[in-house]
Amino acid sequence: MANFGSPAHTAAMGNAAGMMVLAAAGVGLANAISDGIAAATRVRYERRYDDALSAATNHADNMEELARTAMAMLAELEAENVRLRAACSQRQQVISILKARRS
């Protein structure tokens, strides 16, 4: 199709290079914005991950301390149980001896 020296066609062809530069800059800007959003999303995810990991580690430390305390208490209760069984056994022996004397 012939343009026959159309001023609009001549202007469009003269501006084509500039429009391509603007289009490339627009695509570059869109890519940069997209990359920035992706980086911000990644940083937020990593921050949440680090916070969750820190909370889990603190919880595990608290549970370990609780378990150690429970084991110490259990050891004390077992020792008390041994002492009470020994005392009951001695009392039963005394009761048995007293019964044998009455008979």
CSV table of N, CA and C in Angstrom, one decimal:
chain,number,residue,atom,x,y,z
A,1,MET,N,0.8,-1.2,0.0
A,1,MET,CA,0.0,0.0,0.0
A,1,MET,C,0.9,1.2,0.0
A,2,ALA,N,0.7,2.0,-0.9
A,2,ALA,CA,1.5,3.2,-1.0
A,2,ALA,C,1.0,4.3,-0.1
A,3,ASN,N,2.0,5.0,0.4
A,3,ASN,CA,1.6,6.1,1.4
A,3,ASN,C,1.5,7.5,0.7
A,4,PHE,N,2.1,7.5,-0.5
A,4,PHE,CA,2.0,8.8,-1.3
A,4,PHE,C,2.5,10.0,-0.6
A,5,GLY,N,3.5,9.8,0.3
A,5,GLY,CA,4.0,11.0,1.0
A,5,GLY,C,3.1,11.5,2.1
A,6,SER,N,2.3,10.6,2.6
A,6,SER,CA,1.4,11.1,3.7
A,6,SER,C,2.1,11.6,4.9
A,7,PRO,N,1.8,12.8,5.4
A,7,PRO,CA,2.5,13.3,6.5
A,7,PRO,C,2.3,12.5,7.8
A,8,ALA,N,1.2,11.8,7.9
A,8,ALA,CA,1.0,11.0,9.1
A,8,ALA,C,1.9,9.8,9.1
A,9,HIS,N,2.0,9.2,7.9
A,9,HIS,CA,2.9,8.0,7.7
A,9,HIS,C,4.3,8.4,8.0
A,10,THR,N,4.7,9.5,7.4
A,10,THR,CA,6.1,10.0,7.6
A,10,THR,C,6.4,10.2,9.1
A,11,ALA,N,5.4,10.8,9.8
A,11,ALA,CA,5.6,11.1,11.2
A,11,ALA,C,5.6,9.8,12.0
A,12,ALA,N,4.8,8.9,11.7
A,12,ALA,CA,4.8,7.6,12.4
A,12,ALA,C,6.1,6.9,12.2
A,13,MET,N,6.6,6.9,11.0
A,13,MET,CA,7.8,6.2,10.7
A,13,MET,C,9.0,6.9,11.4
A,14,GLY,N,8.9,8.2,11.5
A,14,GLY,CA,10.0,9.0,12.2
A,14,GLY,C,9.9,8.7,13.7
A,15,ASN,N,8.8,8.5,14.2
A,15,ASN,CA,8.6,8.3,15.7
A,15,ASN,C,8.7,6.8,16.0
A,16,ALA,N,8.8,5.9,15.1
A,16,ALA,CA,8.8,4.4,15.4
A,16,ALA,C,9.9,4.0,16.3
A,17,ALA,N,11.1,4.6,16.1
A,17,ALA,CA,12.3,4.2,16.9
A,17,ALA,C,12.0,4.7,18.3
A,18,GLY,N,11.5,5.9,18.5
A,18,GLY,CA,11.2,6.4,19.8
A,18,GLY,C,10.1,5.6,20.5
A,19,MET,N,9.1,5.2,19.8
A,19,MET,CA,8.0,4.4,20.4
A,19,MET,C,8.6,3.0,20.8
A,20,MET,N,9.5,2.5,20.0
A,20,MET,CA,10.0,1.2,20.4
A,20,MET,C,10.9,1.3,21.7
A,21,VAL,N,11.6,2.4,21.8
A,21,VAL,CA,12.4,2.7,23.0
A,21,VAL,C,11.4,2.8,24.2
A,22,LEU,N,10.4,3.6,24.0
A,22,LEU,CA,9.4,3.7,25.1
A,22,LEU,C,8.7,2.4,25.5
A,23,ALA,N,8.4,1.6,24.4
A,23,ALA,CA,7.8,0.3,24.7
A,23,ALA,C,8.7,-0.6,25.5
A,24,ALA,N,10.0,-0.6,25.1
A,24,ALA,CA,11.0,-1.4,25.8
A,24,ALA,C,11.2,-0.9,27.2
A,25,ALA,N,11.2,0.4,27.4
A,25,ALA,CA,11.3,0.9,28.7
A,25,ALA,C,10.1,0.6,29.6
A,26,GLY,N,8.9,0.6,29.0
A,26,GLY,CA,7.7,0.2,29.7
A,26,GLY,C,7.8,-1.3,30.1
A,27,VAL,N,8.2,-2.1,29.2
A,27,VAL,CA,8.4,-3.6,29.5
A,27,VAL,C,9.4,-3.7,30.6
A,28,GLY,N,10.5,-3.0,30.5
A,28,GLY,CA,11.6,-3.1,31.5
A,28,GLY,C,11.1,-2.6,32.9
A,29,LEU,N,10.3,-1.5,32.9
A,29,LEU,CA,9.7,-1.0,34.1
A,29,LEU,C,8.7,-2.0,34.7
A,30,ALA,N,7.9,-2.6,33.9
A,30,ALA,CA,7.0,-3.6,34.4
A,30,ALA,C,7.7,-4.8,35.0
A,31,ASN,N,8.8,-5.3,34.3
A,31,ASN,CA,9.6,-6.4,34.8
A,31,ASN,C,10.3,-6.0,36.2
A,32,ALA,N,10.7,-4.8,36.2
A,32,ALA,CA,11.4,-4.3,37.5
A,32,ALA,C,10.4,-4.3,38.6
A,33,ILE,N,9.2,-3.8,38.4
A,33,ILE,CA,8.2,-3.7,39.4
A,33,ILE,C,7.8,-5.2,39.8
A,34,SER,N,7.6,-6.0,38.8
A,34,SER,CA,7.3,-7.4,39.1
A,34,SER,C,8.4,-8.1,40.0
A,35,ASP,N,9.7,-7.8,39.6
A,35,ASP,CA,10.8,-8.4,40.4
A,35,ASP,C,10.8,-7.8,41.8
A,36,GLY,N,10.5,-6.5,42.0
A,36,GLY,CA,10.5,-5.9,43.3
A,36,GLY,C,9.4,-6.5,44.1
A,37,ILE,N,8.2,-6.7,43.5
A,37,ILE,CA,7.1,-7.4,44.3
A,37,ILE,C,7.5,-8.8,44.7
A,38,ALA,N,8.1,-9.5,43.8
A,38,ALA,CA,8.5,-10.9,44.1
A,38,ALA,C,9.6,-10.9,45.2
A,39,ALA,N,10.5,-10.0,45.2
A,39,ALA,CA,11.5,-9.9,46.2
A,39,ALA,C,10.9,-9.5,47.6
A,40,ALA,N,9.9,-8.6,47.6
A,40,ALA,CA,9.2,-8.2,48.8
A,40,ALA,C,8.5,-9.4,49.4
A,41,THR,N,7.8,-10.2,48.5
A,41,THR,CA,7.1,-11.4,48.9
A,41,THR,C,8.0,-12.4,49.5
A,42,ARG,N,9.2,-12.6,48.9
A,42,ARG,CA,10.2,-13.6,49.3
A,42,ARG,C,10.7,-13.1,50.7
A,43,VAL,N,10.9,-11.8,50.9
A,43,VAL,CA,11.4,-11.4,52.2
A,43,VAL,C,10.4,-11.6,53.3
A,44,ARG,N,9.1,-11.3,53.0
A,44,ARG,CA,8.1,-11.5,54.0
A,44,ARG,C,8.0,-13.0,54.3
A,45,TYR,N,8.0,-13.9,53.3
A,45,TYR,CA,8.0,-15.3,53.6
A,45,TYR,C,9.1,-15.7,54.5
A,46,GLU,N,10.4,-15.3,54.2
A,46,GLU,CA,11.5,-15.6,54.9
A,46,GLU,C,11.4,-15.1,56.4
A,47,ARG,N,10.9,-13.9,56.5
A,47,ARG,CA,10.7,-13.4,57.9
A,47,ARG,C,9.7,-14.2,58.7
A,48,ARG,N,8.6,-14.5,58.0
A,48,ARG,CA,7.6,-15.4,58.7
A,48,ARG,C,8.2,-16.7,59.1
A,49,TYR,N,9.0,-17.3,58.1
A,49,TYR,CA,9.6,-18.6,58.4
A,49,TYR,C,10.5,-18.5,59.6
A,50,ASP,N,11.4,-17.4,59.6
A,50,ASP,CA,12.3,-17.2,60.7
A,50,ASP,C,11.6,-17.1,62.0
A,51,ASP,N,10.5,-16.3,62.0
A,51,ASP,CA,9.7,-16.1,63.2
A,51,ASP,C,9.1,-17.4,63.7
A,52,ALA,N,8.6,-18.2,62.8
A,52,ALA,CA,8.0,-19.5,63.2
A,52,ALA,C,9.1,-20.4,63.7
A,53,LEU,N,10.2,-20.4,63.0
A,53,LEU,CA,11.3,-21.3,63.5
A,53,LEU,C,11.8,-20.9,64.9
A,54,SER,N,11.9,-19.6,65.1
A,54,SER,CA,12.3,-19.1,66.4
A,54,SER,C,11.3,-19.5,67.5
A,55,ALA,N,10.0,-19.3,67.2
A,55,ALA,CA,8.9,-19.7,68.1
A,55,ALA,C,9.0,-21.2,68.4
A,56,ALA,N,9.2,-22.0,67.4
A,56,ALA,CA,9.3,-23.4,67.6
A,56,ALA,C,10.5,-23.8,68.5
A,57,THR,N,11.6,-23.1,68.2
A,57,THR,CA,12.8,-23.4,69.0
A,57,THR,C,12.6,-23.0,70.5
A,58,ASN,N,12.0,-21.9,70.7
A,58,ASN,CA,11.7,-21.4,72.1
A,58,ASN,C,10.7,-22.4,72.8
A,59,HIS,N,9.7,-22.9,72.0
A,59,HIS,CA,8.8,-23.8,72.6
A,59,HIS,C,9.5,-25.1,73.0
A,60,ALA,N,10.4,-25.6,72.1
A,60,ALA,CA,11.1,-26.8,72.4
A,60,ALA,C,12.0,-26.7,73.6
A,61,ASP,N,12.6,-25.5,73.7
A,61,ASP,CA,13.4,-25.2,74.9
A,61,ASP,C,12.6,-25.3,76.2
A,62,ASN,N,11.4,-24.6,76.1
A,62,ASN,CA,10.5,-24.7,77.3
A,62,ASN,C,10.0,-26.1,77.6
A,63,MET,N,9.7,-26.9,76.6
A,63,MET,CA,9.3,-28.2,76.8
A,63,MET,C,10.4,-29.1,77.4
A,64,GLU,N,11.7,-28.8,77.0
A,64,GLU,CA,12.8,-29.6,77.5
A,64,GLU,C,13.0,-29.2,79.0
A,65,GLU,N,12.8,-28.0,79.3
A,65,GLU,CA,13.0,-27.5,80.7
A,65,GLU,C,11.8,-28.2,81.6
A,66,LEU,N,10.6,-28.2,81.0
A,66,LEU,CA,9.5,-28.8,81.7
A,66,LEU,C,9.7,-30.3,81.9
A,67,ALA,N,10.2,-31.0,80.9
A,67,ALA,CA,10.5,-32.4,81.0
A,67,ALA,C,11.6,-32.7,82.1
A,68,ARG,N,12.6,-31.9,82.1
A,68,ARG,CA,13.6,-32.1,83.1
A,68,ARG,C,13.1,-31.9,84.5
A,69,THR,N,12.2,-30.8,84.7
A,69,THR,CA,11.6,-30.6,86.0
A,69,THR,C,10.7,-31.8,86.4
A,70,ALA,N,10.0,-32.3,85.4
A,70,ALA,CA,9.1,-33.4,85.7
A,70,ALA,C,9.9,-34.6,86.1
A,71,MET,N,11.0,-34.9,85.4
A,71,MET,CA,11.8,-36.0,85.7
A,71,MET,C,12.4,-35.9,87.1
A,72,ALA,N,12.8,-34.7,87.5
A,72,ALA,CA,13.3,-34.5,88.9
A,72,ALA,C,12.2,-34.7,89.9
A,73,MET,N,11.0,-34.2,89.6
A,73,MET,CA,9.9,-34.4,90.6
A,73,MET,C,9.6,-35.9,90.7
A,74,LEU,N,9.6,-36.6,89.6
A,74,LEU,CA,9.3,-38.0,89.5
A,74,LEU,C,10.3,-38.8,90.4
A,75,ALA,N,11.6,-38.4,90.2
A,75,ALA,CA,12.6,-39.1,91.0
A,75,ALA,C,12.4,-38.9,92.5
A,76,GLU,N,12.0,-37.7,92.9
A,76,GLU,CA,11.7,-37.4,94.3
A,76,GLU,C,10.6,-38.2,94.8
A,77,LEU,N,9.5,-38.3,94.0
A,77,LEU,CA,8.3,-39.1,94.4
A,77,LEU,C,8.7,-40.6,94.5
A,78,GLU,N,9.5,-41.1,93.6
A,78,GLU,CA,9.9,-42.5,93.7
A,78,GLU,C,10.7,-42.7,94.9
A,79,ALA,N,11.6,-41.8,95.3
A,79,ALA,CA,12.3,-42.0,96.5
A,79,ALA,C,11.4,-41.9,97.7
A,80,GLU,N,10.5,-41.0,97.7
A,80,GLU,CA,9.5,-41.0,98.8
A,80,GLU,C,8.7,-42.2,98.9
A,81,ASN,N,8.3,-42.8,97.8
A,81,ASN,CA,7.5,-44.0,97.7
A,81,ASN,C,8.3,-45.2,98.3
A,82,VAL,N,9.6,-45.2,98.0
A,82,VAL,CA,10.5,-46.3,98.6
A,82,VAL,C,10.5,-46.1,100.1
A,83,ARG,N,10.7,-44.9,100.6
A,83,ARG,CA,10.7,-44.7,102.1
A,83,ARG,C,9.4,-45.0,102.7
A,84,LEU,N,8.3,-44.7,102.1
A,84,LEU,CA,7.0,-45.0,102.7
A,84,LEU,C,6.7,-46.5,102.7
A,85,ARG,N,7.1,-47.2,101.6
A,85,ARG,CA,7.0,-48.7,101.6
A,85,ARG,C,7.8,-49.3,102.7
A,86,ALA,N,9.0,-48.8,102.9
A,86,ALA,CA,9.9,-49.3,104.0
A,86,ALA,C,9.2,-49.1,105.3
A,87,ALA,N,8.7,-47.9,105.5
A,87,ALA,CA,8.0,-47.6,106.8
A,87,ALA,C,6.8,-48.5,107.0
A,88,CYS,N,6.0,-48.7,106.0
A,88,CYS,CA,4.8,-49.5,106.1
A,88,CYS,C,5.2,-51.0,106.4
A,89,SER,N,6.3,-51.4,105.8
A,89,SER,CA,6.8,-52.8,106.0
A,89,SER,C,7.2,-52.9,107.5
A,90,GLN,N,8.0,-51.9,108.0
A,90,GLN,CA,8.4,-52.0,109.4
A,90,GLN,C,7.2,-52.0,110.3
A,91,ARG,N,6.2,-51.2,110.0
A,91,ARG,CA,5.0,-51.1,110.9
A,91,ARG,C,4.3,-52.4,110.9
A,92,GLN,N,4.2,-53.0,109.7
A,92,GLN,CA,3.5,-54.3,109.6
A,92,GLN,C,4.3,-55.4,110.4
A,93,GLN,N,5.6,-55.3,110.3
A,93,GLN,CA,6.4,-56.3,111.1
A,93,GLN,C,6.1,-56.1,112.6
A,94,VAL,N,6.0,-54.8,113.0
A,94,VAL,CA,5.7,-54.6,114.5
A,94,VAL,C,4.4,-55.1,114.8
A,95,ILE,N,3.4,-54.8,113.9
A,95,ILE,CA,2.0,-55.3,114.2
A,95,ILE,C,2.0,-56.9,114.2
A,96,SER,N,2.7,-57.5,113.3
A,96,SER,CA,2.8,-59.0,113.3
A,96,SER,C,3.4,-59.5,114.6
A,97,ILE,N,4.5,-58.8,115.1
A,97,ILE,CA,5.2,-59.2,116.3
A,97,ILE,C,4.2,-59.1,117.5
A,98,LEU,N,3.5,-58.0,117.6
A,98,LEU,CA,2.6,-57.7,118.7
A,98,LEU,C,1.4,-58.7,118.7
A,99,LYS,N,0.9,-59.1,117.5
A,99,LYS,CA,-0.1,-60.1,117.4
A,99,LYS,C,0.4,-61.4,117.9
A,100,ALA,N,1.6,-61.8,117.5
A,100,ALA,CA,2.2,-63.1,117.9
A,100,ALA,C,2.4,-63.1,119.4
A,101,ARG,N,2.7,-62.0,120.0
A,101,ARG,CA,2.9,-62.0,121.5
A,101,ARG,C,1.5,-62.3,122.2
A,102,ARG,N,0.4,-61.7,121.7
A,102,ARG,CA,-0.9,-61.9,122.3
A,102,ARG,C,-1.4,-63.3,122.2
A,103,SER,N,-1.0,-64.0,121.2
A,103,SER,CA,-1.6,-65.3,121.0
A,103,SER,C,-1.0,-66.3,121.9
